[in-house]
Amino acid sequence: MKIENLEDALSIFEKCAMAQEGINFENGSAGEFNKYSKNISLCATWLYKNDLLIRLTVFYKHKSKNVRGWAARFLLEIDTRNAVQVLEELTLLNDVDSKYVLLDWKEGNLNMDSIKE
């Protein structure tokens, strides 16, 4: 996967997060799920390294809960108030991933160093 510009990064991030949302582990799709997670993280890394991570805020109101959740997760350090609000809203919609991301964040256990390398 090659990211050349902001539009590539945002497009790939969105497509992978949306595709990942429909994966069912019961059908043995863990490898596919992990592939999408890796690509989402690669997009976040590219955005971080190019001082563009804040541009993920465009996804705060996305129709996909997964896209909103991933964006909020990566923005917790730089847009804390809004990212927490998005994760809290998703938690109210029974989004378990957002619930645990938020818990890890509040407990100081969410490590964002992986996108900074």
PDB file of C-alpha atoms in Angstrom:
ATOM      1  CA  MET A   1       0.000   0.000   0.000  1.00  0.00           C
ATOM      2  CA  LYS A   2       1.426   3.334  -1.016  1.00  0.00           C
ATOM      3  CA  ILE A   3       0.175   6.623   0.369  1.00  0.00           C
ATOM      4  CA  GLU A   4       1.222   9.625  -1.678  1.00  0.00           C
ATOM      5  CA  ASN A   5      -0.942  12.409  -0.301  1.00  0.00           C
ATOM      6  CA  LEU A   6      -3.625  13.415   2.168  1.00  0.00           C
ATOM      7  CA  GLU A   7      -6.444  12.272  -0.086  1.00  0.00           C
ATOM      8  CA  ASP A   8      -4.903   8.787  -0.392  1.00  0.00           C
ATOM      9  CA  ALA A   9      -4.452   8.499   3.365  1.00  0.00           C
ATOM     10  CA  LEU A  10      -8.025   9.556   4.157  1.00  0.00           C
ATOM     11  CA  SER A  11      -9.530   7.418   1.409  1.00  0.00           C
ATOM     12  CA  ILE A  12      -7.634   4.263   2.386  1.00  0.00           C
ATOM     13  CA  PHE A  13      -8.357   4.883   6.093  1.00  0.00           C
ATOM     14  CA  GLU A  14     -12.083   5.208   5.383  1.00  0.00           C
ATOM     15  CA  LYS A  15     -12.288   2.220   3.021  1.00  0.00           C
ATOM     16  CA  CYS A  16     -10.384  -0.103   5.341  1.00  0.00           C
ATOM     17  CA  ALA A  17     -12.352   0.937   8.434  1.00  0.00           C
ATOM     18  CA  MET A  18     -15.635   0.442   6.585  1.00  0.00           C
ATOM     19  CA  ALA A  19     -14.567  -2.940   5.199  1.00  0.00           C
ATOM     20  CA  GLN A  20     -13.398  -4.065   8.627  1.00  0.00           C
ATOM     21  CA  GLU A  21     -16.781  -3.251  10.160  1.00  0.00           C
ATOM     22  CA  GLY A  22     -18.455  -6.070   8.286  1.00  0.00           C
ATOM     23  CA  ILE A  23     -15.996  -8.809   9.215  1.00  0.00           C
ATOM     24  CA  ASN A  24     -17.299 -11.653  11.318  1.00  0.00           C
ATOM     25  CA  PHE A  25     -14.672 -13.523  13.378  1.00  0.00           C
ATOM     26  CA  GLU A  26     -16.933 -16.560  13.560  1.00  0.00           C
ATOM     27  CA  ASN A  27     -16.240 -17.122   9.881  1.00  0.00           C
ATOM     28  CA  GLY A  28     -12.483 -17.253  10.457  1.00  0.00           C
ATOM     29  CA  SER A  29     -11.721 -13.790   9.141  1.00  0.00           C
ATOM     30  CA  ALA A  30      -9.168 -12.711  11.770  1.00  0.00           C
ATOM     31  CA  GLY A  31      -6.429 -12.389   9.146  1.00  0.00           C
ATOM     32  CA  GLU A  32      -8.560 -10.088   7.023  1.00  0.00           C
ATOM     33  CA  PHE A  33      -9.540  -8.046  10.081  1.00  0.00           C
ATOM     34  CA  ASN A  34      -5.869  -7.659  11.057  1.00  0.00           C
ATOM     35  CA  LYS A  35      -4.916  -6.658   7.503  1.00  0.00           C
ATOM     36  CA  TYR A  36      -7.423  -3.806   7.620  1.00  0.00           C
ATOM     37  CA  SER A  37      -6.212  -2.787  11.092  1.00  0.00           C
ATOM     38  CA  LYS A  38      -2.637  -2.635   9.819  1.00  0.00           C
ATOM     39  CA  ASN A  39      -3.632  -0.491   6.840  1.00  0.00           C
ATOM     40  CA  ILE A  40      -5.653   1.855   9.054  1.00  0.00           C
ATOM     41  CA  SER A  41      -2.629   2.250  11.335  1.00  0.00           C
ATOM     42  CA  LEU A  42      -0.330   2.847   8.350  1.00  0.00           C
ATOM     43  CA  CYS A  43      -2.624   5.673   7.229  1.00  0.00           C
ATOM     44  CA  ALA A  44      -2.591   7.176  10.725  1.00  0.00           C
ATOM     45  CA  THR A  45       1.216   6.908  10.799  1.00  0.00           C
ATOM     46  CA  TRP A  46       1.504   8.679   7.448  1.00  0.00           C
ATOM     47  CA  LEU A  47      -0.847  11.426   8.641  1.00  0.00           C
ATOM     48  CA  TYR A  48       1.082  11.804  11.908  1.00  0.00           C
ATOM     49  CA  LYS A  49       4.466  11.996  10.176  1.00  0.00           C
ATOM     50  CA  ASN A  50       3.120  14.638   7.794  1.00  0.00           C
ATOM     51  CA  ASP A  51       1.545  16.715  10.569  1.00  0.00           C
ATOM     52  CA  LEU A  52      -1.926  15.964   9.216  1.00  0.00           C
ATOM     53  CA  LEU A  53      -3.386  13.620  11.833  1.00  0.00           C
ATOM     54  CA  ILE A  54      -5.912  16.268  12.881  1.00  0.00           C
ATOM     55  CA  ARG A  55      -7.522  15.857   9.458  1.00  0.00           C
ATOM     56  CA  LEU A  56      -9.119  12.651  10.753  1.00  0.00           C
ATOM     57  CA  THR A  57     -11.698  14.887  12.447  1.00  0.00           C
ATOM     58  CA  VAL A  58     -13.544  14.811   9.125  1.00  0.00           C
ATOM     59  CA  PHE A  59     -14.673  11.316  10.150  1.00  0.00           C
ATOM     60  CA  TYR A  60     -16.237  12.275  13.499  1.00  0.00           C
ATOM     61  CA  LYS A  61     -19.681  12.398  11.871  1.00  0.00           C
ATOM     62  CA  HIS A  62     -19.188   9.483   9.447  1.00  0.00           C
ATOM     63  CA  LYS A  63     -22.092   7.074   8.960  1.00  0.00           C
ATOM     64  CA  SER A  64     -19.866   4.140   9.926  1.00  0.00           C
ATOM     65  CA  LYS A  65     -19.340   3.618  13.648  1.00  0.00           C
ATOM     66  CA  ASN A  66     -16.039   1.911  12.905  1.00  0.00           C
ATOM     67  CA  VAL A  67     -14.695   4.864  10.915  1.00  0.00           C
ATOM     68  CA  ARG A  68     -15.723   7.258  13.700  1.00  0.00           C
ATOM     69  CA  GLY A  69     -14.175   5.024  16.355  1.00  0.00           C
ATOM     70  CA  TRP A  70     -10.836   4.609  14.601  1.00  0.00           C
ATOM     71  CA  ALA A  71     -10.584   8.353  13.939  1.00  0.00           C
ATOM     72  CA  ALA A  72     -11.384   9.218  17.554  1.00  0.00           C
ATOM     73  CA  ARG A  73      -8.872   6.666  18.835  1.00  0.00           C
ATOM     74  CA  PHE A  74      -6.019   8.209  16.880  1.00  0.00           C
ATOM     75  CA  LEU A  75      -7.043  11.742  17.853  1.00  0.00           C
ATOM     76  CA  LEU A  76      -7.237  11.226  21.610  1.00  0.00           C
ATOM     77  CA  GLU A  77      -3.867  12.907  22.237  1.00  0.00           C
ATOM     78  CA  ILE A  78      -4.388  15.960  20.045  1.00  0.00           C
ATOM     79  CA  ASP A  79      -8.157  16.518  20.132  1.00  0.00           C
ATOM     80  CA  THR A  80      -8.960  14.906  23.455  1.00  0.00           C
ATOM     81  CA  ARG A  81     -12.289  16.530  24.286  1.00  0.00           C
ATOM     82  CA  ASN A  82     -13.881  15.861  20.896  1.00  0.00           C
ATOM     83  CA  ALA A  83     -12.379  12.385  20.520  1.00  0.00           C
ATOM     84  CA  VAL A  84     -13.641  11.362  23.966  1.00  0.00           C
ATOM     85  CA  GLN A  85     -17.085  12.716  23.087  1.00  0.00           C
ATOM     86  CA  VAL A  86     -17.179  10.619  19.902  1.00  0.00           C
ATOM     87  CA  LEU A  87     -16.100   7.494  21.795  1.00  0.00           C
ATOM     88  CA  GLU A  88     -18.696   8.143  24.516  1.00  0.00           C
ATOM     89  CA  GLU A  89     -21.420   8.511  21.876  1.00  0.00           C
ATOM     90  CA  LEU A  90     -20.340   5.238  20.266  1.00  0.00           C
ATOM     91  CA  THR A  91     -20.312   3.535  23.658  1.00  0.00           C
ATOM     92  CA  LEU A  92     -23.939   4.606  24.146  1.00  0.00           C
ATOM     93  CA  LEU A  93     -24.655   2.873  20.821  1.00  0.00           C
ATOM     94  CA  ASN A  94     -23.217  -0.348  22.316  1.00  0.00           C
ATOM     95  CA  ASP A  95     -19.915  -0.144  20.435  1.00  0.00           C
ATOM     96  CA  VAL A  96     -17.737  -2.384  22.593  1.00  0.00           C
ATOM     97  CA  ASP A  97     -14.449  -1.402  20.908  1.00  0.00           C
ATOM     98  CA  SER A  98     -15.034   2.258  21.692  1.00  0.00           C
ATOM     99  CA  LYS A  99     -15.900   1.407  25.264  1.00  0.00           C
ATOM    100  CA  TYR A 100     -12.570  -0.351  25.792  1.00  0.00           C
ATOM    101  CA  VAL A 101     -10.535   2.271  23.954  1.00  0.00           C
ATOM    102  CA  LEU A 102     -12.067   4.890  26.219  1.00  0.00           C
ATOM    103  CA  LEU A 103     -11.417   2.804  29.335  1.00  0.00           C
ATOM    104  CA  ASP A 104      -7.790   2.224  28.301  1.00  0.00           C
ATOM    105  CA  TRP A 105      -7.371   5.939  27.631  1.00  0.00           C
ATOM    106  CA  LYS A 106      -8.793   6.954  30.996  1.00  0.00           C
ATOM    107  CA  GLU A 107      -6.576   4.410  32.775  1.00  0.00           C
ATOM    108  CA  GLY A 108      -3.478   5.591  30.888  1.00  0.00           C
ATOM    109  CA  ASN A 109      -3.038   2.258  29.131  1.00  0.00           C
ATOM    110  CA  LEU A 110      -3.585   3.335  25.519  1.00  0.00           C
ATOM    111  CA  ASN A 111      -0.232   3.505  23.774  1.00  0.00           C
ATOM    112  CA  MET A 112      -0.147   5.727  20.692  1.00  0.00           C
ATOM    113  CA  ASP A 113       3.585   5.289  20.061  1.00  0.00           C
ATOM    114  CA  SER A 114       2.993   2.791  17.260  1.00  0.00           C
ATOM    115  CA  ILE A 115       1.952   5.533  14.825  1.00  0.00           C
ATOM    116  CA  LYS A 116       4.840   7.769  15.832  1.00  0.00           C
ATOM    117  CA  GLU A 117       7.607   5.405  14.753  1.00  0.00           C
TER     118      GLU A 117
END
